[in-house]
C-alpha positions as MATLAB code, in Angstrom:
seq = 'MYNSRSIGTEYENIAAAYLTSKGYAILARNYRISSGEIDIVAEKDGYIVFTEVKYRSNLKNGTPEEAVDANKQRQISRVALHFLKHKGYGVDVGVRFDVITVMEENIHHIENAFEYSWYN';
ca = [
      39.168  124.941  100.712;
      35.596  124.134   99.807;
      34.484  122.977   96.394;
      30.877  123.089   95.183;
      30.298  119.378   95.921;
      31.476  119.653   99.527;
      29.379  122.796  100.008;
      26.374  120.990   98.540;
      26.930  118.027  100.847;
      27.133  120.332  103.857;
      23.757  121.911  103.099;
      22.180  118.574  102.173;
      23.267  117.347  105.623;
      21.566  120.363  107.192;
      18.402  119.685  105.177;
      18.413  115.967  106.081;
      18.799  116.808  109.783;
      15.947  119.316  109.465;
      13.668  116.716  107.831;
      14.563  114.102  110.450;
      13.725  116.585  113.219;
      10.297  117.059  111.595;
       9.565  113.321  111.640;
      10.675  112.330  108.152;
      12.461  109.024  107.580;
      15.329  109.413  105.113;
      15.148  106.637  102.493;
      17.984  107.752  100.220;
      20.506  110.523   99.751;
      21.897  111.576   96.379;
      19.847  108.984   94.479;
      21.478  109.074   91.061;
      20.799  107.647   87.629;
      22.332  108.647   84.302;
      19.752  111.389   83.683;
      20.018  113.092   87.054;
      19.943  113.018   90.821;
      17.590  113.664   93.722;
      19.221  115.101   96.827;
      16.972  113.491   99.456;
      14.227  110.884   99.269;
      12.211  110.697  102.469;
       8.948  109.258  103.785;
       6.367  110.819  106.047;
       2.686  110.124  106.610;
       2.560  107.608  103.765;
       4.112  109.952  101.210;
       7.382  109.482   99.395;
       8.913  112.954   99.384;
      11.504  113.829   96.749;
      13.447  116.842   97.989;
      15.745  119.185   96.114;
      18.128  121.202   98.303;
      19.357  124.596   97.114;
      21.845  126.855   98.838;
      22.756  130.419   98.002;
      25.249  132.643   99.781;
      23.740  135.717   98.100;
      21.107  136.666   95.531;
      23.576  137.546   92.758;
      22.413  134.519   90.738;
      18.787  134.698   91.872;
      16.936  133.058   94.708;
      17.559  129.395   95.475;
      13.949  128.619   94.520;
      14.515  130.018   91.021;
      17.193  127.369   90.424;
      14.486  124.676   90.472;
      13.186  125.648   87.049;
      11.034  123.629   84.637;
      14.044  121.683   83.312;
      15.172  120.761   86.821;
      11.608  119.733   87.722;
      11.443  117.403   84.691;
      14.818  115.899   85.607;
      13.751  115.305   89.218;
      10.468  113.795   88.017;
      12.276  111.314   85.750;
      14.601  110.250   88.547;
      11.656  109.962   90.963;
       9.811  107.658   88.561;
      12.913  105.471   88.300;
      13.232  105.367   92.099;
       9.605  104.305   92.526;
       9.855  101.575   89.880;
      13.272  100.360   91.044;
      12.184  100.162   94.692;
       8.904   98.415   93.866;
       6.415  101.097   94.870;
       2.960  100.736   93.377;
       0.830  103.319   91.650;
      -1.102  103.939   94.866;
       1.808  105.487   96.778;
       1.492  109.180   97.567;
       4.298  111.282   96.101;
       5.336  114.842   96.801;
       8.052  117.121   95.430;
       9.552  119.522   97.968;
      12.318  122.094   97.857;
      14.446  123.110  100.816;
      16.373  126.338  100.458;
      19.170  127.540  102.685;
      20.432  131.106  102.805;
      22.715  132.087  105.657;
      21.055  130.524  108.714;
      17.557  130.409  107.207;
      15.987  127.118  106.148;
      12.807  127.335  104.085;
      10.880  124.116  103.398;
       8.492  124.393  100.466;
       6.115  121.427  100.521;
       4.467  120.526   97.211;
       6.847  122.917   95.449;
       5.894  121.464   92.074;
       3.862  118.712   90.453;
       5.220  115.712   88.568;
       6.504  116.998   85.242;
       6.814  114.609   82.307;
       6.603  116.774   79.202;
       9.683  117.826   77.232;
];
C-alpha cells in the first residue's frame, strides 16, 4: 500500500531522472530546514535550479501547477536562500525556480515558473 510520502518519492525520482537526462546535475534531494523543503536542487549552465515536483492522479483538487501557490513559492524561496548561504554560494550565482508536474505519463517542466518571493 502506498502512502503520500512514498508516492511523492516515486514521482520525485521520475523528475530527477528527467532532469539528469536533460543534462542537469542533481545537487540535493529533499533539502529540508524547519520552515520547509525543496524537492530537487540541481545545476545546469551556471544556474542553481530549485525544483518543486507536483503529481496529480486527477484534476479533482486542481492542476498540479495550482498547488505551487504564493505561500508555497515564499516557502521555497526561504529554503533556497538558506541553501545558498549554507553551501557558500555568492550573490553572483544565477538562480531559477522551476516546477515539474506529473499527471499519468506526462511530465511537464516549467522553467522559471516563479520569481524569488520574500514578502509575507
